[in-house]
Amino acid sequence: MKQKPFIISGIIGLVVIGMSLILMRVNPRSANELAAGFWTPIIAFEFAESETDVVLILGQIGTPDQAELIDAFTRGNNLDFVYMVLYGVFLFVFAFTCVRLSGNKLFYIAAGLAVLVPIADMLENLQLQAILTSFVAGDDFSNNLARLKLFTWLKWGGLAFTFLLLTPFFTHGNAFVRFIGVYTAVPFVLGVLSYFSGGTLKEIFALSVALMFLLLIVFSFLYRTEQQG
C-alpha cells in the first residue's frame, strides 16, 4: 500500500496558494510609475534602492489616487505577515519530511532557513511600512531604504538557497522529480544574476521562486512511498 509522506506539506501549500491569490488582489496592480524593467508594483517597491524609485511608484504627494495606492500597499503588507508564516511552515514541514525519508541532515539547514527567512520577511515589511509612513509625512527614509535592501535580499536569497539545499532529494525518481532537481538551482542562479541587474531580471527571479513553491506543492501530492509492514 502506498502512502503520501508529504501530504501535510501539500495541504499547507494549498493554503499558501490561496493566500497568494488574495495578496495578488489586495496589493496594487498598477502604480504611478515603476523603475525600468519592473511590471509588478510590490516587487518594484521591495527592490527599491533610492528615494527616486519610491517617488516613481507612489507619485508626488497629493496626486490623485495616491492615498488609495498607499492603503493598498498597507493592506497587502499587513496580510503578508500571515503569508510569511504559512510559507515558512510549509518549507519547514517539507524539509523535515525530507530528513525523515532520506536521513540526510543537510535538510535540517533548509528547515532552519524556513524559520529565518520569514523573520527577514517580517523585517522587510516593517521597513516598507516605515517608508510609507515617512513618505506621507514628508520625512527622510534613506536609512529605511538601506535596511530594506538588506532584508529584501535576505528574504529572497534565503528562499533561493533553501530550494538549492533541497536538490539532493530530487536526484532520483521519474522525469518530474528529476526536473524539480534541476530547477532547484534556477532561483539561486537568477537571484545572483538579478542582484547585479535591473528590474526585468528581478521580476523573473521572483517568478522563479513562485514557480518553485508551486512545483513543491504539486510534488507533495504526487509523491508516494511503499508503506512498510
PDB file of C-alpha atoms in Angstrom:
ATOM      1  CA  MET A   1       0.000   0.000   0.000  1.00  0.00           C
ATOM      2  CA  LYS A   2       1.355   3.424  -0.947  1.00  0.00           C
ATOM      3  CA  GLN A   3       1.328   6.467   1.297  1.00  0.00           C
ATOM      4  CA  LYS A   4       1.917  10.170   0.726  1.00  0.00           C
ATOM      5  CA  PRO A   5       4.502  11.376   3.267  1.00  0.00           C
ATOM      6  CA  PHE A   6       4.335  14.986   2.047  1.00  0.00           C
ATOM      7  CA  ILE A   7       0.550  15.262   2.234  1.00  0.00           C
ATOM      8  CA  ILE A   8       0.637  17.663   5.217  1.00  0.00           C
ATOM      9  CA  SER A   9       3.013  19.912   3.290  1.00  0.00           C
ATOM     10  CA  GLY A  10       0.658  19.740   0.332  1.00  0.00           C
ATOM     11  CA  ILE A  11      -2.346  20.810   2.385  1.00  0.00           C
ATOM     12  CA  ILE A  12      -0.415  23.708   3.892  1.00  0.00           C
ATOM     13  CA  GLY A  13       0.756  24.528   0.368  1.00  0.00           C
ATOM     14  CA  LEU A  14      -2.822  24.868  -0.839  1.00  0.00           C
ATOM     15  CA  VAL A  15      -3.401  27.469   1.876  1.00  0.00           C
ATOM     16  CA  VAL A  16      -0.218  29.221   0.710  1.00  0.00           C
ATOM     17  CA  ILE A  17      -1.615  29.324  -2.829  1.00  0.00           C
ATOM     18  CA  GLY A  18      -4.924  30.672  -1.539  1.00  0.00           C
ATOM     19  CA  MET A  19      -3.185  33.439   0.392  1.00  0.00           C
ATOM     20  CA  SER A  20      -1.040  34.218  -2.671  1.00  0.00           C
ATOM     21  CA  LEU A  21      -4.190  34.792  -4.709  1.00  0.00           C
ATOM     22  CA  ILE A  22      -5.615  37.036  -2.004  1.00  0.00           C
ATOM     23  CA  LEU A  23      -2.422  39.085  -1.904  1.00  0.00           C
ATOM     24  CA  MET A  24      -2.495  39.438  -5.682  1.00  0.00           C
ATOM     25  CA  ARG A  25      -5.940  41.023  -5.376  1.00  0.00           C
ATOM     26  CA  VAL A  26      -5.093  43.208  -2.373  1.00  0.00           C
ATOM     27  CA  ASN A  27      -1.695  44.531  -3.488  1.00  0.00           C
ATOM     28  CA  PRO A  28      -1.769  47.305  -6.105  1.00  0.00           C
ATOM     29  CA  ARG A  29      -1.961  46.033  -9.677  1.00  0.00           C
ATOM     30  CA  SER A  30      -0.690  49.333 -11.038  1.00  0.00           C
ATOM     31  CA  ALA A  31       1.208  52.304  -9.678  1.00  0.00           C
ATOM     32  CA  ASN A  32       2.126  55.834 -10.676  1.00  0.00           C
ATOM     33  CA  GLU A  33       5.229  54.593 -12.489  1.00  0.00           C
ATOM     34  CA  LEU A  34       7.797  51.844 -11.985  1.00  0.00           C
ATOM     35  CA  ALA A  35      11.562  51.784 -12.345  1.00  0.00           C
ATOM     36  CA  ALA A  36      12.808  50.364 -15.649  1.00  0.00           C
ATOM     37  CA  GLY A  37      12.138  46.679 -16.102  1.00  0.00           C
ATOM     38  CA  PHE A  38       9.581  46.262 -13.318  1.00  0.00           C
ATOM     39  CA  TRP A  39       5.932  45.457 -14.017  1.00  0.00           C
ATOM     40  CA  THR A  40       4.705  44.427 -10.540  1.00  0.00           C
ATOM     41  CA  PRO A  41       4.323  47.320  -8.059  1.00  0.00           C
ATOM     42  CA  ILE A  42       5.030  45.288  -4.908  1.00  0.00           C
ATOM     43  CA  ILE A  43       8.167  43.747  -6.422  1.00  0.00           C
ATOM     44  CA  ALA A  44       9.360  47.188  -7.543  1.00  0.00           C
ATOM     45  CA  PHE A  45       8.709  48.510  -4.021  1.00  0.00           C
ATOM     46  CA  GLU A  46      10.550  45.660  -2.293  1.00  0.00           C
ATOM     47  CA  PHE A  47      13.582  46.148  -4.541  1.00  0.00           C
ATOM     48  CA  ALA A  48      13.500  49.963  -4.393  1.00  0.00           C
ATOM     49  CA  GLU A  49      17.009  51.324  -3.859  1.00  0.00           C
ATOM     50  CA  SER A  50      16.517  55.092  -3.892  1.00  0.00           C
ATOM     51  CA  GLU A  51      14.012  57.749  -2.938  1.00  0.00           C
ATOM     52  CA  THR A  52      13.503  58.312  -6.663  1.00  0.00           C
ATOM     53  CA  ASP A  53      12.319  54.704  -7.026  1.00  0.00           C
ATOM     54  CA  VAL A  54       9.761  55.241  -4.252  1.00  0.00           C
ATOM     55  CA  VAL A  55       8.523  58.530  -5.717  1.00  0.00           C
ATOM     56  CA  LEU A  56       8.121  56.819  -9.101  1.00  0.00           C
ATOM     57  CA  ILE A  57       5.894  54.185  -7.506  1.00  0.00           C
ATOM     58  CA  LEU A  58       3.824  56.420  -5.242  1.00  0.00           C
ATOM     59  CA  GLY A  59       3.881  59.690  -7.183  1.00  0.00           C
ATOM     60  CA  GLN A  60       4.290  63.152  -5.755  1.00  0.00           C
ATOM     61  CA  ILE A  61       2.414  63.978  -2.571  1.00  0.00           C
ATOM     62  CA  GLY A  62      -1.187  64.926  -3.235  1.00  0.00           C
ATOM     63  CA  THR A  63      -1.532  63.320  -6.667  1.00  0.00           C
ATOM     64  CA  PRO A  64      -4.862  61.624  -7.467  1.00  0.00           C
ATOM     65  CA  ASP A  65      -5.321  58.062  -6.211  1.00  0.00           C
ATOM     66  CA  GLN A  66      -2.139  58.209  -4.118  1.00  0.00           C
ATOM     67  CA  ALA A  67      -3.990  57.592  -0.845  1.00  0.00           C
ATOM     68  CA  GLU A  68      -5.712  54.561  -2.351  1.00  0.00           C
ATOM     69  CA  LEU A  69      -2.381  53.233  -3.604  1.00  0.00           C
ATOM     70  CA  ILE A  70      -0.739  53.630  -0.195  1.00  0.00           C
ATOM     71  CA  ASP A  71      -3.729  51.979   1.505  1.00  0.00           C
ATOM     72  CA  ALA A  72      -3.451  49.015  -0.881  1.00  0.00           C
ATOM     73  CA  PHE A  73       0.254  48.613  -0.114  1.00  0.00           C
ATOM     74  CA  THR A  74      -0.508  48.817   3.611  1.00  0.00           C
ATOM     75  CA  ARG A  75      -3.271  46.188   3.450  1.00  0.00           C
ATOM     76  CA  GLY A  76      -1.038  43.875   1.429  1.00  0.00           C
ATOM     77  CA  ASN A  77       1.818  44.445   3.850  1.00  0.00           C
ATOM     78  CA  ASN A  78      -0.388  43.510   6.811  1.00  0.00           C
ATOM     79  CA  LEU A  79      -1.685  40.341   5.135  1.00  0.00           C
ATOM     80  CA  ASP A  80       1.866  39.386   4.239  1.00  0.00           C
ATOM     81  CA  PHE A  81       2.575  38.753   7.923  1.00  0.00           C
ATOM     82  CA  VAL A  82       0.150  35.823   7.714  1.00  0.00           C
ATOM     83  CA  TYR A  83       1.572  34.715   4.372  1.00  0.00           C
ATOM     84  CA  MET A  84       5.147  34.537   5.648  1.00  0.00           C
ATOM     85  CA  VAL A  85       4.112  32.247   8.491  1.00  0.00           C
ATOM     86  CA  LEU A  86       2.277  29.964   6.067  1.00  0.00           C
ATOM     87  CA  TYR A  87       5.091  29.564   3.551  1.00  0.00           C
ATOM     88  CA  GLY A  88       7.608  29.225   6.396  1.00  0.00           C
ATOM     89  CA  VAL A  89       5.619  26.370   7.940  1.00  0.00           C
ATOM     90  CA  PHE A  90       5.250  24.755   4.506  1.00  0.00           C
ATOM     91  CA  LEU A  91       9.012  24.781   3.899  1.00  0.00           C
ATOM     92  CA  PHE A  92       9.765  23.680   7.461  1.00  0.00           C
ATOM     93  CA  VAL A  93       7.448  20.656   7.278  1.00  0.00           C
ATOM     94  CA  PHE A  94       8.666  19.803   3.764  1.00  0.00           C
ATOM     95  CA  ALA A  95      12.336  19.915   4.805  1.00  0.00           C
ATOM     96  CA  PHE A  96      11.739  17.794   7.923  1.00  0.00           C
ATOM     97  CA  THR A  97       9.891  15.225   5.829  1.00  0.00           C
ATOM     98  CA  CYS A  98      12.943  15.097   3.547  1.00  0.00           C
ATOM     99  CA  VAL A  99      15.103  14.395   6.612  1.00  0.00           C
ATOM    100  CA  ARG A 100      12.765  11.644   7.801  1.00  0.00           C
ATOM    101  CA  LEU A 101      12.647   9.912   4.421  1.00  0.00           C
ATOM    102  CA  SER A 102      16.307  10.275   3.436  1.00  0.00           C
ATOM    103  CA  GLY A 103      18.232  10.623   6.675  1.00  0.00           C
ATOM    104  CA  ASN A 104      20.203  13.450   5.050  1.00  0.00           C
ATOM    105  CA  LYS A 105      20.957  16.010   7.766  1.00  0.00           C
ATOM    106  CA  LEU A 106      21.568  18.692   5.127  1.00  0.00           C
ATOM    107  CA  PHE A 107      17.822  19.205   5.080  1.00  0.00           C
ATOM    108  CA  TYR A 108      17.959  20.367   8.706  1.00  0.00           C
ATOM    109  CA  ILE A 109      19.661  23.506   7.374  1.00  0.00           C
ATOM    110  CA  ALA A 110      16.785  24.011   4.944  1.00  0.00           C
ATOM    111  CA  ALA A 111      14.368  23.639   7.871  1.00  0.00           C
ATOM    112  CA  GLY A 112      16.333  26.241   9.827  1.00  0.00           C
ATOM    113  CA  LEU A 113      16.198  28.653   6.920  1.00  0.00           C
ATOM    114  CA  ALA A 114      12.436  28.092   6.749  1.00  0.00           C
ATOM    115  CA  VAL A 115      12.337  29.756  10.176  1.00  0.00           C
ATOM    116  CA  LEU A 116      14.853  32.514   9.446  1.00  0.00           C
ATOM    117  CA  VAL A 117      13.522  33.612   6.044  1.00  0.00           C
ATOM    118  CA  PRO A 118      10.082  34.674   7.372  1.00  0.00           C
ATOM    119  CA  ILE A 119      11.896  36.711  10.036  1.00  0.00           C
ATOM    120  CA  ALA A 120      13.759  38.545   7.278  1.00  0.00           C
ATOM    121  CA  ASP A 121      10.407  38.969   5.505  1.00  0.00           C
ATOM    122  CA  MET A 122       8.904  40.467   8.661  1.00  0.00           C
ATOM    123  CA  LEU A 123      11.788  42.934   8.970  1.00  0.00           C
ATOM    124  CA  GLU A 124      11.382  43.796   5.289  1.00  0.00           C
ATOM    125  CA  ASN A 125       7.692  44.523   5.831  1.00  0.00           C
ATOM    126  CA  LEU A 126       8.473  46.794   8.775  1.00  0.00           C
ATOM    127  CA  GLN A 127      10.787  48.829   6.546  1.00  0.00           C
ATOM    128  CA  LEU A 128       8.170  49.028   3.788  1.00  0.00           C
ATOM    129  CA  GLN A 129       5.619  50.353   6.265  1.00  0.00           C
ATOM    130  CA  ALA A 130       8.122  52.808   7.720  1.00  0.00           C
ATOM    131  CA  ILE A 131       8.870  54.104   4.218  1.00  0.00           C
ATOM    132  CA  LEU A 132       5.164  54.577   3.500  1.00  0.00           C
ATOM    133  CA  THR A 133       4.668  56.422   6.786  1.00  0.00           C
ATOM    134  CA  SER A 134       7.710  58.645   6.261  1.00  0.00           C
ATOM    135  CA  PHE A 135       6.735  59.338   2.659  1.00  0.00           C
ATOM    136  CA  VAL A 136       3.288  60.612   3.670  1.00  0.00           C
ATOM    137  CA  ALA A 137       4.787  62.698   6.477  1.00  0.00           C
ATOM    138  CA  GLY A 138       7.468  64.126   4.194  1.00  0.00           C
ATOM    139  CA  ASP A 139      10.251  62.698   6.377  1.00  0.00           C
ATOM    140  CA  ASP A 140      13.577  61.260   5.262  1.00  0.00           C
ATOM    141  CA  PHE A 141      13.540  57.479   4.771  1.00  0.00           C
ATOM    142  CA  SER A 142      17.003  56.848   3.327  1.00  0.00           C
ATOM    143  CA  ASN A 143      18.007  54.707   6.321  1.00  0.00           C
ATOM    144  CA  ASN A 144      14.872  52.615   5.876  1.00  0.00           C
ATOM    145  CA  LEU A 145      15.783  52.078   2.227  1.00  0.00           C
ATOM    146  CA  ALA A 146      19.229  50.790   3.200  1.00  0.00           C
ATOM    147  CA  ARG A 147      17.708  48.344   5.667  1.00  0.00           C
ATOM    148  CA  LEU A 148      15.024  47.401   3.145  1.00  0.00           C
ATOM    149  CA  LYS A 149      17.672  46.296   0.645  1.00  0.00           C
ATOM    150  CA  LEU A 150      19.355  44.125   3.299  1.00  0.00           C
ATOM    151  CA  PHE A 151      16.184  42.398   4.483  1.00  0.00           C
ATOM    152  CA  THR A 152      14.727  42.031   0.979  1.00  0.00           C
ATOM    153  CA  TRP A 153      17.787  40.178  -0.233  1.00  0.00           C
ATOM    154  CA  LEU A 154      17.985  38.088   2.939  1.00  0.00           C
ATOM    155  CA  LYS A 155      14.412  37.003   2.259  1.00  0.00           C
ATOM    156  CA  TRP A 156      14.629  36.330  -1.473  1.00  0.00           C
ATOM    157  CA  GLY A 157      18.175  34.994  -1.294  1.00  0.00           C
ATOM    158  CA  GLY A 158      17.267  32.823   1.678  1.00  0.00           C
ATOM    159  CA  LEU A 159      14.373  31.288  -0.245  1.00  0.00           C
ATOM    160  CA  ALA A 160      16.581  30.589  -3.254  1.00  0.00           C
ATOM    161  CA  PHE A 161      19.255  28.970  -1.057  1.00  0.00           C
ATOM    162  CA  THR A 162      16.638  26.880   0.762  1.00  0.00           C
ATOM    163  CA  PHE A 163      15.458  25.461  -2.564  1.00  0.00           C
ATOM    164  CA  LEU A 164      19.057  24.750  -3.569  1.00  0.00           C
ATOM    165  CA  LEU A 165      19.624  22.782  -0.355  1.00  0.00           C
ATOM    166  CA  LEU A 166      16.685  20.529  -1.240  1.00  0.00           C
ATOM    167  CA  THR A 167      18.334  19.429  -4.518  1.00  0.00           C
ATOM    168  CA  PRO A 168      19.705  16.062  -3.253  1.00  0.00           C
ATOM    169  CA  PHE A 169      16.206  14.824  -2.506  1.00  0.00           C
ATOM    170  CA  PHE A 170      15.275  15.102  -6.173  1.00  0.00           C
ATOM    171  CA  THR A 171      18.220  13.285  -7.736  1.00  0.00           C
ATOM    172  CA  HIS A 172      16.288  10.033  -8.210  1.00  0.00           C
ATOM    173  CA  GLY A 173      12.780   9.410  -9.481  1.00  0.00           C
ATOM    174  CA  ASN A 174      10.626   9.995 -12.520  1.00  0.00           C
ATOM    175  CA  ALA A 175      11.054  12.795 -15.036  1.00  0.00           C
ATOM    176  CA  PHE A 176       9.002  15.251 -12.950  1.00  0.00           C
ATOM    177  CA  VAL A 177      11.110  14.621  -9.852  1.00  0.00           C
ATOM    178  CA  ARG A 178      14.360  14.994 -11.783  1.00  0.00           C
ATOM    179  CA  PHE A 179      13.039  18.198 -13.369  1.00  0.00           C
ATOM    180  CA  ILE A 180      12.500  19.622  -9.884  1.00  0.00           C
ATOM    181  CA  GLY A 181      16.039  18.526  -9.010  1.00  0.00           C
ATOM    182  CA  VAL A 182      17.380  20.616 -11.873  1.00  0.00           C
ATOM    183  CA  TYR A 183      15.019  23.523 -11.305  1.00  0.00           C
ATOM    184  CA  THR A 184      16.009  23.929  -7.633  1.00  0.00           C
ATOM    185  CA  ALA A 185      19.146  25.710  -8.848  1.00  0.00           C
ATOM    186  CA  VAL A 186      17.289  28.129 -11.145  1.00  0.00           C
ATOM    187  CA  PRO A 187      16.066  30.619  -8.483  1.00  0.00           C
ATOM    188  CA  PHE A 188      19.528  30.675  -6.909  1.00  0.00           C
ATOM    189  CA  VAL A 189      21.262  31.414 -10.220  1.00  0.00           C
ATOM    190  CA  LEU A 190      18.681  34.031 -11.161  1.00  0.00           C
ATOM    191  CA  GLY A 191      18.985  35.574  -7.717  1.00  0.00           C
ATOM    192  CA  VAL A 192      22.740  36.014  -8.083  1.00  0.00           C
ATOM    193  CA  LEU A 193      22.369  37.451 -11.587  1.00  0.00           C
ATOM    194  CA  SER A 194      19.485  39.756 -10.656  1.00  0.00           C
ATOM    195  CA  TYR A 195      21.437  41.216  -7.731  1.00  0.00           C
ATOM    196  CA  PHE A 196      23.683  42.867 -10.299  1.00  0.00           C
ATOM    197  CA  SER A 197      20.941  43.573 -12.827  1.00  0.00           C
ATOM    198  CA  GLY A 198      17.819  45.693 -13.320  1.00  0.00           C
ATOM    199  CA  GLY A 199      14.114  45.238 -12.791  1.00  0.00           C
ATOM    200  CA  THR A 200      13.383  42.697 -15.520  1.00  0.00           C
ATOM    201  CA  LEU A 201      15.664  40.025 -14.105  1.00  0.00           C
ATOM    202  CA  LYS A 202      14.441  40.722 -10.563  1.00  0.00           C
ATOM    203  CA  GLU A 203      10.849  40.168 -11.727  1.00  0.00           C
ATOM    204  CA  ILE A 204      11.878  36.899 -13.435  1.00  0.00           C
ATOM    205  CA  PHE A 205      13.718  35.874 -10.262  1.00  0.00           C
ATOM    206  CA  ALA A 206      10.572  36.466  -8.188  1.00  0.00           C
ATOM    207  CA  LEU A 207       8.509  34.434 -10.666  1.00  0.00           C
ATOM    208  CA  SER A 208      11.035  31.596 -10.486  1.00  0.00           C
ATOM    209  CA  VAL A 209      10.617  31.476  -6.698  1.00  0.00           C
ATOM    210  CA  ALA A 210       6.820  31.354  -7.060  1.00  0.00           C
ATOM    211  CA  LEU A 211       7.123  28.506  -9.582  1.00  0.00           C
ATOM    212  CA  MET A 212       9.432  26.610  -7.228  1.00  0.00           C
ATOM    213  CA  PHE A 213       6.801  26.787  -4.497  1.00  0.00           C
ATOM    214  CA  LEU A 214       4.185  25.517  -6.946  1.00  0.00           C
ATOM    215  CA  LEU A 215       6.393  22.603  -8.023  1.00  0.00           C
ATOM    216  CA  LEU A 216       6.989  21.588  -4.402  1.00  0.00           C
ATOM    217  CA  ILE A 217       3.271  21.757  -3.631  1.00  0.00           C
ATOM    218  CA  VAL A 218       2.372  19.594  -6.640  1.00  0.00           C
ATOM    219  CA  PHE A 219       5.159  17.182  -5.692  1.00  0.00           C
ATOM    220  CA  SER A 220       3.755  16.966  -2.156  1.00  0.00           C
ATOM    221  CA  PHE A 221       0.539  15.468  -3.516  1.00  0.00           C
ATOM    222  CA  LEU A 222       2.095  13.233  -6.164  1.00  0.00           C
ATOM    223  CA  TYR A 223       5.000  11.675  -4.251  1.00  0.00           C
ATOM    224  CA  ARG A 224       4.275   8.244  -2.837  1.00  0.00           C
ATOM    225  CA  THR A 225       6.231   5.629  -0.936  1.00  0.00           C
ATOM    226  CA  GLU A 226       5.553   1.994  -0.141  1.00  0.00           C
ATOM    227  CA  GLN A 227       4.143   1.553   3.343  1.00  0.00           C
ATOM    228  CA  GLN A 228       6.200  -0.797   5.484  1.00  0.00           C
ATOM    229  CA  GLY A 229       4.616  -3.718   7.262  1.00  0.00           C
TER     230      GLY A 229
END
